[in-house]
CSV table of C-alpha atoms in Angstrom, one decimal:
chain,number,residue,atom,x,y,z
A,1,UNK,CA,79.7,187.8,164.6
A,2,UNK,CA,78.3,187.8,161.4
A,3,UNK,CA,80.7,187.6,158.3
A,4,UNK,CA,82.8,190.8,157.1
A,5,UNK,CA,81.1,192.2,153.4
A,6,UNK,CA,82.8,193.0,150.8
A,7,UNK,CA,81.7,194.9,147.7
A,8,UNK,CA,83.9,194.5,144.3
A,9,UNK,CA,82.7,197.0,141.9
A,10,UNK,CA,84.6,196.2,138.1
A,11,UNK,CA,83.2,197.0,134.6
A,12,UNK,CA,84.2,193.6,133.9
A,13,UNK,CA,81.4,190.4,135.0
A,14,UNK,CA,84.6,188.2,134.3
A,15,UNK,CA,86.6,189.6,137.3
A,16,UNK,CA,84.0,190.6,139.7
A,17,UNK,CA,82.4,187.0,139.6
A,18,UNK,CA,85.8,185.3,140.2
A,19,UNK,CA,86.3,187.5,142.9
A,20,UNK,CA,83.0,187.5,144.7
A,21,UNK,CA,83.3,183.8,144.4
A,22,UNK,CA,86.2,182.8,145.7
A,23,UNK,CA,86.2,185.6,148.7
A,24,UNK,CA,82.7,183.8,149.7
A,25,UNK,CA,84.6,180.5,149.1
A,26,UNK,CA,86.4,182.0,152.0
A,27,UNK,CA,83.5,183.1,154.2
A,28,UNK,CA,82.9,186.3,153.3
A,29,UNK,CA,80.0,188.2,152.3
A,30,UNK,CA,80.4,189.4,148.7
A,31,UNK,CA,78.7,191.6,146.6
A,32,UNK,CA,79.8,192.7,143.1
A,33,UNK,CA,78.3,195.4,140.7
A,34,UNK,CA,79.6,196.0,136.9
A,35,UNK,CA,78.5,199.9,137.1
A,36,UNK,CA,78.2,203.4,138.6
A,37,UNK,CA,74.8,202.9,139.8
A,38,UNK,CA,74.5,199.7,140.7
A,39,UNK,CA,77.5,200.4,143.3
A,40,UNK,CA,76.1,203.1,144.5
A,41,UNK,CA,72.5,201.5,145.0
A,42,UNK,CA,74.6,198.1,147.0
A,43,UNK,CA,76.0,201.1,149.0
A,44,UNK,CA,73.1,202.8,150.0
A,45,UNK,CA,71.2,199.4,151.0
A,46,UNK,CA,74.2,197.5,152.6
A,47,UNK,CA,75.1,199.5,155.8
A,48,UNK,CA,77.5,196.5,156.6
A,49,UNK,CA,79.9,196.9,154.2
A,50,UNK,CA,83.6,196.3,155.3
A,51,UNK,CA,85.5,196.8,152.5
A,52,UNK,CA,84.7,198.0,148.7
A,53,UNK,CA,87.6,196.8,146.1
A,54,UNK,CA,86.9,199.1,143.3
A,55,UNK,CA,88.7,199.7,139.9
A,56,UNK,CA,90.1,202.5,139.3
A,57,UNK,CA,88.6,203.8,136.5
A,58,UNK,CA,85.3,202.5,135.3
A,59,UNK,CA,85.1,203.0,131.8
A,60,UNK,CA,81.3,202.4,131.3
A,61,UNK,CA,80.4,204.8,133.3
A,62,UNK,CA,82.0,208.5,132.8
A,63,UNK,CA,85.2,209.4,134.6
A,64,UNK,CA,83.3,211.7,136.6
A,65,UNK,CA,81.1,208.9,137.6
A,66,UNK,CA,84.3,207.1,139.0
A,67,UNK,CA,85.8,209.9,140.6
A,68,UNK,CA,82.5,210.9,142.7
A,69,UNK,CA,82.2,207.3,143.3
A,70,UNK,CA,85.8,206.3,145.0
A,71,UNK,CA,85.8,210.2,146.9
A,72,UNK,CA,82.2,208.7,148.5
A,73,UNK,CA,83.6,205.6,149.3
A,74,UNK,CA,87.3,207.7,150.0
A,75,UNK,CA,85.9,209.7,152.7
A,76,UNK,CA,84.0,207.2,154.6
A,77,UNK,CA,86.5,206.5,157.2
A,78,UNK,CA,84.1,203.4,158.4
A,79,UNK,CA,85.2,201.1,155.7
A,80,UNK,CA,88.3,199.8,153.9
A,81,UNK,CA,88.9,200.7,150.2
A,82,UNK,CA,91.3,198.9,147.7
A,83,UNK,CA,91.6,200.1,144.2
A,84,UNK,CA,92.5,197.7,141.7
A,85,UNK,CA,93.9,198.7,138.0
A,86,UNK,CA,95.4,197.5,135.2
A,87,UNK,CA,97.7,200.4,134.2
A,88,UNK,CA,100.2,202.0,136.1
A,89,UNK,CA,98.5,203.4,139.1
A,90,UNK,CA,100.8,206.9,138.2
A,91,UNK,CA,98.4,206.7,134.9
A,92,UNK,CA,95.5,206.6,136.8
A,93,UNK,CA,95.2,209.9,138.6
A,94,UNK,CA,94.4,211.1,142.0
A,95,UNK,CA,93.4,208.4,144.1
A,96,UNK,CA,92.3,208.5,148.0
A,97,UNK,CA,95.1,208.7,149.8
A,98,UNK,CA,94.3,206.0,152.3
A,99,UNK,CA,93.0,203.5,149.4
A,100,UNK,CA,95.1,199.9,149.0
A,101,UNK,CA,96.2,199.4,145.6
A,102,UNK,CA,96.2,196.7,144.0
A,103,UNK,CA,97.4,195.9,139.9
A,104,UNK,CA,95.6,193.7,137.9
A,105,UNK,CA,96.3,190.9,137.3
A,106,UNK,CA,96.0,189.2,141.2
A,107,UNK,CA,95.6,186.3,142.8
A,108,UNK,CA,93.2,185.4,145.9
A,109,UNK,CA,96.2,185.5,148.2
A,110,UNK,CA,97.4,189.0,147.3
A,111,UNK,CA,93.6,190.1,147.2
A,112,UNK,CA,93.0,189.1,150.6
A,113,UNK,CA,96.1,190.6,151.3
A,114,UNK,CA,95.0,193.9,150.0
A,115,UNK,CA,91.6,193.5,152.1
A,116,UNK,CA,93.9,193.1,155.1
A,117,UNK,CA,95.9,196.2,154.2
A,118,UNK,CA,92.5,198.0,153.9
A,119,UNK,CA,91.5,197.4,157.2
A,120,UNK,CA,89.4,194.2,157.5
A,121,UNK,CA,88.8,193.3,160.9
A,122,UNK,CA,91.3,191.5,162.8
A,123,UNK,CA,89.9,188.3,163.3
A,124,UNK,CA,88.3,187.8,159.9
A,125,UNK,CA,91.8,188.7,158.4
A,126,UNK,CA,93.9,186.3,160.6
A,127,UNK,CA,91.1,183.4,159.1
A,128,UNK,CA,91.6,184.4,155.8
A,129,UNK,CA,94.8,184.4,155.6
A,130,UNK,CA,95.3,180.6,157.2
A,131,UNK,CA,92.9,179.7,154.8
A,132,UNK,CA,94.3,181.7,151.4
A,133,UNK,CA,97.9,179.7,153.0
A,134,UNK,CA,96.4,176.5,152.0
């Protein structure tokens, strides 16, 4: 079984690095993108995603940009979602309702918890998490 793929789509390289790194430190398969497009284009040519972590509010692309970005991802029932912010998610606005959330600033354990919440396959989570216990 090949390993679950995660995409983490964050305005800033900083985060998304740290968190592509250490979730393929893990096993995983992880993609990251800084912008609008560039999440898009991973989602249009990686059929296999699993689960997208995705901030809440991208500020270098538009707010409609982010919006029509999380309601694509929102209504595709075939993979997880977990929204990750800095501010209050009550600041943030609407949200799809299934999405994980997660604040900012997080740890590898409560991000793989979040990818868990979101719906990451069963066996895949149960590895991560003996491994995120170490």
């Amino acid at each position: 079984m090949p390993a679950p793929t995660v995409l983490i789509v964050d305005p800033y390289p900083e985060l998304a690095d740290m968190a592509r790194e250490a979730l393929a430190s893990k096993g995983l398969t992880a993609l990251s993108a800084e912008t609008y497009n560039d999440a898009v284009s991973l989602l249009r040519t990686t059929p296999s995603l699993d689960v997208v972590v995705c901030h809440a509010r991208m500020p270098v692309a538009g707010d409609d940009e982010s919006t029509r970005f999380l309601d694509q991802v929102g209504n595709n029932n075939a993979m997880g979602l977990v929204v990750i912010s800095s501010r209050p998610f009550s600041e943030v606005g609407s949200l799809p309702e299934r999405a994980v959330r997660l604040m900012k600033p997080f740890d590898v354990a409560e991000l793989i918890n979040a990818l868990v919440s979101a719906g990451l396959d069963a066996s895949a989570a149960r590895a991560l998490q003996a491994t995120s216990q170490r």
